[in-house]
Short mmCIF file of C-alpha atoms in Angstrom, two decimals:
data_model
loop_
_atom_site.label_atom_id
_atom_site.label_comp_id
_atom_site.label_asym_id
_atom_site.label_seq_id
_atom_site.Cartn_x
_atom_site.Cartn_y
_atom_site.Cartn_z
CA UNK A 1 -6.55 7.35 -5.15
CA UNK A 2 -3.11 8.78 -5.90
CA UNK A 3 -0.32 9.84 -3.58
CA UNK A 4 -1.43 13.51 -3.46
CA UNK A 5 -4.93 12.59 -2.37
CA UNK A 6 -3.54 10.23 0.27
CA UNK A 7 -1.41 13.05 1.67
CA UNK A 8 -4.40 15.37 1.80
CA UNK A 9 -6.50 12.75 3.60
CA UNK A 10 -3.66 12.08 6.01
CA UNK A 11 -3.46 15.79 6.80
CA UNK A 12 -7.21 15.96 7.37
CA UNK A 13 -7.08 12.89 9.58
CA UNK A 14 -4.25 14.35 11.66
CA UNK A 15 -6.24 17.52 12.32
CA UNK A 16 -9.29 15.52 13.36
CA UNK A 17 -7.14 13.26 15.51
CA UNK A 18 -5.76 16.24 17.43
CA UNK A 19 -9.30 17.31 18.38
CA UNK A 20 -10.41 13.77 19.24
CA UNK A 21 -7.31 13.25 21.38
CA UNK A 22 -8.10 16.27 23.53
CA UNK A 23 -11.69 15.14 23.97
CA UNK A 24 -10.60 11.60 24.78
CA UNK A 25 -8.21 12.84 27.48
CA UNK A 26 -10.91 14.95 29.13
CA UNK A 27 -13.44 12.08 28.96
CA UNK A 28 -10.98 9.68 30.62
CA UNK A 29 -10.13 12.24 33.29
CA UNK A 30 -13.78 12.86 34.17
CA UNK A 31 -14.65 9.16 34.19
CA UNK A 32 -11.66 8.11 36.28
CA UNK A 33 -12.30 10.82 38.89
CA UNK A 34 -16.12 10.87 39.02
CA UNK A 35 -17.23 7.65 37.23
CA UNK A 36 -19.30 9.87 34.92
CA UNK A 37 -19.34 9.24 31.17
CA UNK A 38 -19.38 12.92 30.29
CA UNK A 39 -21.88 13.11 27.43
CA UNK A 40 -22.27 16.90 27.95
CA UNK A 41 -18.64 17.21 26.75
CA UNK A 42 -19.96 17.81 23.24
CA UNK A 43 -22.09 20.72 24.44
CA UNK A 44 -19.02 22.43 25.88
CA UNK A 45 -17.52 22.20 22.39
CA UNK A 46 -20.65 23.62 20.78
CA UNK A 47 -21.18 26.39 23.33
CA UNK A 48 -17.56 27.47 23.01
CA UNK A 49 -17.62 27.62 19.21
CA UNK A 50 -21.01 29.33 18.90
CA UNK A 51 -20.35 31.80 21.71
CA UNK A 52 -17.17 32.88 19.95
CA UNK A 53 -19.10 33.13 16.66
CA UNK A 54 -21.66 35.46 18.26
CA UNK A 55 -18.95 37.62 19.79
CA UNK A 56 -17.22 37.94 16.41
CA UNK A 57 -20.51 39.14 14.92
CA UNK A 58 -20.85 41.76 17.65
CA UNK A 59 -23.90 40.00 19.12
CA UNK A 60 -24.54 39.52 22.81
CA UNK A 61 -24.01 35.83 23.73
CA UNK A 62 -27.09 34.40 25.40
CA UNK A 63 -24.81 31.72 26.87
CA UNK A 64 -24.29 33.99 29.86
CA UNK A 65 -27.95 33.57 30.80
CA UNK A 66 -27.51 29.79 30.80
CA UNK A 67 -24.52 30.19 33.12
CA UNK A 68 -26.57 32.53 35.30
CA UNK A 69 -29.39 29.98 35.72
CA UNK A 70 -27.06 27.03 36.32
CA UNK A 71 -25.06 29.15 38.77
CA UNK A 72 -28.17 29.93 40.79
CA UNK A 73 -29.17 26.25 40.83
CA UNK A 74 -25.63 25.18 41.81
CA UNK A 75 -25.56 27.73 44.65
CA UNK A 76 -28.92 26.47 45.91
CA UNK A 77 -27.63 22.88 45.86
CA UNK A 78 -24.46 23.94 47.66
CA UNK A 79 -26.34 25.72 50.44
CA UNK A 80 -28.89 22.90 50.82
CA UNK A 81 -26.14 20.26 50.92
CA UNK A 82 -24.18 22.17 53.55
CA UNK A 83 -27.35 22.61 55.63
CA UNK A 84 -28.12 18.87 55.57
CA UNK A 85 -24.52 18.06 56.54
CA UNK A 86 -24.55 20.79 59.24
CA UNK A 87 -21.50 22.37 57.66
CA UNK A 88 -20.63 25.73 56.24
CA UNK A 89 -21.02 26.05 52.47
CA UNK A 90 -17.91 26.49 50.40
CA UNK A 91 -17.42 30.23 49.96
CA UNK A 92 -15.25 29.71 46.90
CA UNK A 93 -18.04 27.75 45.21
CA UNK A 94 -20.66 30.29 46.20
CA UNK A 95 -18.45 33.02 44.75
CA UNK A 96 -18.22 31.09 41.47
CA UNK A 97 -21.86 30.04 41.33
CA UNK A 98 -23.72 33.03 42.74
CA UNK A 99 -21.61 36.15 42.26
CA UNK A 100 -19.42 35.48 39.23
CA UNK A 101 -22.19 35.14 36.57
CA UNK A 102 -23.97 38.45 37.45
CA UNK A 103 -20.62 40.25 37.56
CA UNK A 104 -19.68 38.83 34.15
CA UNK A 105 -23.09 39.84 32.79
CA UNK A 106 -22.58 43.43 33.97
CA UNK A 107 -19.13 43.53 32.37
CA UNK A 108 -20.46 42.24 29.04
CA UNK A 109 -23.30 44.76 29.11
CA UNK A 110 -20.88 47.62 29.73
CA UNK A 111 -18.45 46.99 26.86
CA UNK A 112 -18.77 47.23 23.10
CA UNK A 113 -18.54 43.69 21.82
CA UNK A 114 -17.90 44.73 18.21
CA UNK A 115 -14.63 46.44 19.19
CA UNK A 116 -13.09 43.38 20.84
CA UNK A 117 -9.95 41.84 19.37
CA UNK A 118 -9.73 38.13 18.56
CA UNK A 119 -7.73 37.44 21.69
CA UNK A 120 -10.28 39.26 23.84
CA UNK A 121 -13.11 37.33 22.19
CA UNK A 122 -11.42 34.01 22.91
CA UNK A 123 -10.71 35.01 26.52
CA UNK A 124 -14.32 36.12 26.98
CA UNK A 125 -15.55 32.82 25.55
CA UNK A 126 -13.52 30.89 28.11
CA UNK A 127 -14.80 33.14 30.91
CA UNK A 128 -18.40 32.49 29.87
CA UNK A 129 -18.45 28.78 29.10
CA UNK A 130 -15.83 27.15 31.38
CA UNK A 131 -17.73 27.83 34.66
CA UNK A 132 -20.63 25.87 33.19
CA UNK A 133 -18.64 22.66 33.74
CA UNK A 134 -18.43 22.85 37.55
CA UNK A 135 -22.03 24.08 37.67
CA UNK A 136 -23.32 21.10 35.70
CA UNK A 137 -21.32 18.79 37.96
CA UNK A 138 -22.76 20.38 41.12
CA UNK A 139 -26.34 20.30 39.93
CA UNK A 140 -26.49 16.98 38.07
CA UNK A 141 -23.72 14.64 39.18
CA UNK A 142 -22.46 15.51 42.67
CA UNK A 143 -25.80 14.63 44.36
CA UNK A 144 -25.54 11.20 42.65
CA UNK A 145 -21.84 10.63 43.37
CA UNK A 146 -22.43 7.48 45.45
CA UNK A 147 -24.83 5.80 43.03
CA UNK A 148 -24.03 3.26 40.32
CA UNK A 149 -22.38 4.07 37.00
CA UNK A 150 -25.66 3.27 35.24
CA UNK A 151 -27.50 5.97 37.21
CA UNK A 152 -24.73 8.44 36.44
CA UNK A 153 -25.00 7.51 32.74
CA UNK A 154 -28.74 8.18 32.76
CA UNK A 155 -28.08 11.54 34.42
CA UNK A 156 -25.44 12.30 31.76
CA UNK A 157 -27.93 11.53 28.98
CA UNK A 158 -30.49 13.82 30.64
CA UNK A 159 -27.92 16.63 31.00
CA UNK A 160 -26.93 16.22 27.35
CA UNK A 161 -30.53 16.44 26.14
CA UNK A 162 -31.22 19.51 28.26
CA UNK A 163 -28.09 21.31 27.07
CA UNK A 164 -28.79 20.44 23.42
CA UNK A 165 -32.31 21.86 23.75
CA UNK A 166 -30.96 25.00 25.37
CA UNK A 167 -28.39 25.28 22.58
CA UNK A 168 -31.14 25.18 19.96
CA UNK A 169 -33.04 27.84 21.89
CA UNK A 170 -30.20 30.34 22.30
CA UNK A 171 -28.21 29.72 19.11
CA UNK A 172 -30.89 28.67 16.66
CA UNK A 173 -30.65 25.98 13.97
CA UNK A 174 -28.22 27.91 11.76
CA UNK A 175 -24.58 26.94 11.58
CA UNK A 176 -21.67 29.31 12.16
CA UNK A 177 -17.98 29.53 11.39
CA UNK A 178 -15.45 31.69 13.17
CA UNK A 179 -12.48 33.68 11.95
CA UNK A 180 -9.38 31.45 11.64
CA UNK A 181 -6.60 31.96 14.14
CA UNK A 182 -4.15 32.01 11.22
CA UNK A 183 -4.93 32.71 7.57
CA UNK A 184 -1.48 31.71 6.30
CA UNK A 185 -1.05 28.93 3.75
CA UNK A 186 2.15 26.92 3.33
CA UNK A 187 3.14 24.60 0.52
CA UNK A 188 4.89 21.40 1.52
CA UNK A 189 5.70 19.47 -1.64
CA UNK A 190 2.46 18.82 -3.48
CA UNK A 191 0.38 19.59 -0.40
CA UNK A 192 -0.95 22.94 0.83
CA UNK A 193 -1.14 23.28 4.62
CA UNK A 194 -3.23 26.03 6.19
CA UNK A 195 -2.01 27.99 9.17
CA UNK A 196 -5.16 27.03 11.06
CA UNK A 197 -4.27 23.34 10.69
CA UNK A 198 -0.81 23.98 12.11
CA UNK A 199 -2.31 25.93 15.01
CA UNK A 200 -4.69 23.05 15.79
CA UNK A 201 -1.88 20.49 15.93
CA UNK A 202 0.57 22.67 17.87
CA UNK A 203 -2.00 23.79 20.45
CA UNK A 204 -3.29 20.23 20.88
CA UNK A 205 0.18 18.76 21.38
CA UNK A 206 1.14 21.55 23.79
CA UNK A 207 -2.03 21.04 25.82
CA UNK A 208 -1.50 17.28 25.97
CA UNK A 209 2.06 17.76 27.22
CA UNK A 210 0.88 20.31 29.77
CA UNK A 211 -1.87 17.93 30.81
CA UNK A 212 0.63 15.13 31.40
CA UNK A 213 2.98 17.39 33.37
CA UNK A 214 0.13 18.80 35.46
CA UNK A 215 -1.11 15.34 36.45
CA UNK A 216 2.35 14.08 37.37
CA UNK A 217 4.00 17.14 38.94
CA UNK A 218 1.40 19.46 40.47
CA UNK A 219 -0.41 19.01 43.77
CA UNK A 220 -3.85 19.26 42.18
CA UNK A 221 -2.86 16.76 39.50
CA UNK A 222 -1.69 14.25 42.10
CA UNK A 223 -4.96 14.80 43.99
CA UNK A 224 -6.92 13.99 40.85
CA UNK A 225 -4.86 10.83 40.29
CA UNK A 226 -5.35 9.77 43.90
CA UNK A 227 -9.11 10.26 43.64
CA UNK A 228 -9.16 8.25 40.41
CA UNK A 229 -7.32 5.36 42.06
CA UNK A 230 -9.27 5.23 45.33
CA UNK A 231 -11.96 7.73 46.32
CA UNK A 232 -12.18 6.46 49.91
CA UNK A 233 -8.43 6.50 50.38
CA UNK A 234 -8.23 10.00 48.92
CA UNK A 235 -10.85 11.20 51.39
CA UNK A 236 -8.92 9.64 54.28
CA UNK A 237 -5.77 11.59 53.43
CA UNK A 238 -7.71 14.85 53.14
CA UNK A 239 -8.60 15.02 49.44
CA UNK A 240 -12.25 15.84 48.87
CA UNK A 241 -13.67 13.84 45.92
CA UNK A 242 -16.24 16.59 45.38
CA UNK A 243 -13.50 19.15 44.84
CA UNK A 244 -11.67 16.74 42.52
CA UNK A 245 -14.88 16.30 40.52
CA UNK A 246 -15.31 20.05 40.26
CA UNK A 247 -11.75 20.48 38.97
CA UNK A 248 -12.13 17.62 36.47
CA UNK A 249 -15.33 19.10 35.04
CA UNK A 250 -13.70 22.53 34.84
CA UNK A 251 -10.81 21.01 32.88
CA UNK A 252 -13.26 19.12 30.66
CA UNK A 253 -15.22 22.29 29.96
CA UNK A 254 -12.05 24.23 29.19
CA UNK A 255 -10.84 21.48 26.86
CA UNK A 256 -14.22 21.41 25.14
CA UNK A 257 -14.21 25.18 24.63
CA UNK A 258 -10.69 25.01 23.21
CA UNK A 259 -11.71 22.24 20.79
CA UNK A 260 -14.69 24.32 19.68
CA UNK A 261 -12.48 27.35 19.07
CA UNK A 262 -9.93 25.29 17.12
CA UNK A 263 -12.43 23.47 14.91
CA UNK A 264 -14.99 26.23 14.24
CA UNK A 265 -12.87 27.95 11.52
CA UNK A 266 -12.52 24.58 9.75
CA UNK A 267 -16.07 23.25 9.87
CA UNK A 268 -19.53 24.74 10.29
CA UNK A 269 -20.79 24.26 13.84
CA UNK A 270 -24.49 23.79 14.63
CA UNK A 271 -26.15 23.50 18.02
CA UNK A 272 -25.82 19.69 17.95
CA UNK A 273 -22.46 19.32 16.19
CA UNK A 274 -20.46 18.83 19.37
CA UNK A 275 -22.25 15.62 20.32
CA UNK A 276 -21.04 13.69 17.25
CA UNK A 277 -17.51 15.05 17.67
CA UNK A 278 -17.45 14.11 21.36
CA UNK A 279 -18.67 10.61 20.48
CA UNK A 280 -15.65 10.16 18.22
CA UNK A 281 -13.46 11.23 21.11
CA UNK A 282 -15.37 8.70 23.20
CA UNK A 283 -14.48 5.96 20.70
CA UNK A 284 -10.80 6.85 21.20
CA UNK A 285 -11.31 6.81 24.98
CA UNK A 286 -12.95 3.37 24.76
CA UNK A 287 -9.95 2.09 22.80
CA UNK A 288 -7.92 3.20 25.81
CA UNK A 289 -10.32 1.38 28.11
CA UNK A 290 -11.36 4.70 29.72
CA UNK A 291 -8.14 4.28 31.71
CA UNK A 292 -5.03 4.62 29.56
CA UNK A 293 -4.21 8.09 28.25
CA UNK A 294 -1.42 6.96 25.85
CA UNK A 295 -3.57 4.23 24.26
CA UNK A 296 -6.43 6.71 23.93
CA UNK A 297 -4.11 9.09 22.07
CA UNK A 298 -3.16 6.32 19.66
CA UNK A 299 -6.83 5.48 19.34
CA UNK A 300 -7.61 9.11 18.47
CA UNK A 301 -5.00 9.06 15.71
CA UNK A 302 -6.46 5.84 14.38
CA UNK A 303 -10.03 7.21 14.50
CA UNK A 304 -9.05 10.44 12.75
CA UNK A 305 -7.19 8.72 9.91
CA UNK A 306 -9.88 6.07 9.42
CA UNK A 307 -12.53 8.79 9.28
CA UNK A 308 -10.57 10.77 6.69
CA UNK A 309 -10.06 7.80 4.39
CA UNK A 310 -13.63 6.60 4.93
CA UNK A 311 -14.90 10.00 3.81
CA UNK A 312 -13.11 9.42 0.50
CA UNK A 313 -14.02 5.79 -0.12
CA UNK A 314 -17.53 5.75 1.40
CA UNK A 315 -18.56 9.21 2.52
CA UNK A 316 -22.19 8.18 3.10
CA UNK A 317 -21.06 5.57 5.64
CA UNK A 318 -18.28 7.56 7.28
CA UNK A 319 -19.97 7.87 10.67
CA UNK A 320 -21.04 4.22 10.59
CA UNK A 321 -17.47 3.08 9.93
CA UNK A 322 -16.06 5.24 12.73
CA UNK A 323 -18.59 4.17 15.35
CA UNK A 324 -18.40 0.52 14.26
CA UNK A 325 -14.76 0.55 15.35
CA UNK A 326 -15.96 0.38 18.94
CA UNK A 327 -17.53 -3.06 18.44
CA UNK A 328 -14.34 -5.17 18.11
CA UNK A 329 -12.75 -3.23 20.97
CA UNK A 330 -15.66 -3.99 23.29
CA UNK A 331 -15.71 -7.60 22.12
CA UNK A 332 -12.02 -8.09 22.88
CA UNK A 333 -12.35 -6.44 26.28
CA UNK A 334 -15.39 -8.55 27.15
CA UNK A 335 -13.53 -11.73 26.21
CA UNK A 336 -10.55 -10.64 28.31
CA UNK A 337 -12.79 -9.86 31.25
CA UNK A 338 -14.50 -13.25 30.96
CA UNK A 339 -11.14 -15.06 30.97
CA UNK A 340 -10.06 -13.17 34.06
CA UNK A 341 -13.24 -14.12 35.87
CA UNK A 342 -12.71 -17.75 34.88
CA UNK A 343 -9.15 -17.68 36.24
CA UNK A 344 -10.40 -16.36 39.53
#
């Protein structure tokens, strides 16, 4: 390995780290607010990338039918839950679950998809896939909100398997790539940097800064933090944990769609690609203890760079090396936890 190759691998690792950092942040947010290890996060990535790919080919995205079905199920759960609690159902949720998907379907049927610009295609992709996050939360996780983390993990595995199967059904086994957001190429010393790579890093950093500001300065962000710290206390002061869970899953779905849009021009995306990518973000989140956002960001950088260099030295064992990084982290945390219990 010479210096030029090291620079190229470092660039590749930085791009991967930007994607893993976004996924790690969304995984920590969802877990801290809802106690759910969001395995379907990878499907949000896949659905976003492949929906955009279909739109760019002028094909009608069958993702809207998935949103339609989940919206109907979520509306049924909302009405049934309100009936059991002798309360009125949330009209905002019913509007999102029951009326938004058919309206979006009519809009998509009435326009010519082949004539859409890249910005319109990206906006349409967000409009289609992001509502799937709150719907999945309402159908799968909200009814189990008071159960143990293990039960929520089993439900997350079930949701992941269902969404992967649906992805295979509507997208097929073929892989797709999308049009890059920037086709420019810049030369920095001996290294060539693509415009798409710069877009990935800039957008990721901007979103992370916006994420930090939103959590610390906005009312909804403070509500999410309060729910993460103490769900019972948040309910006492008027913050509904169910609403916080809905917002966290919406943010996770939006982050997943953005990651899919950013990475799909760089790598070929299949119906099950998002799961492996989300697992690497999960490794970064585990390094942060599923609590610390800054440590998770550092963990994402470490995971991305290790993966890049592992692909050069031992490409056949790249995934093994990346996922093996979680073992010493869990070992150290288990030892620390044992010492704390002994002190008590």
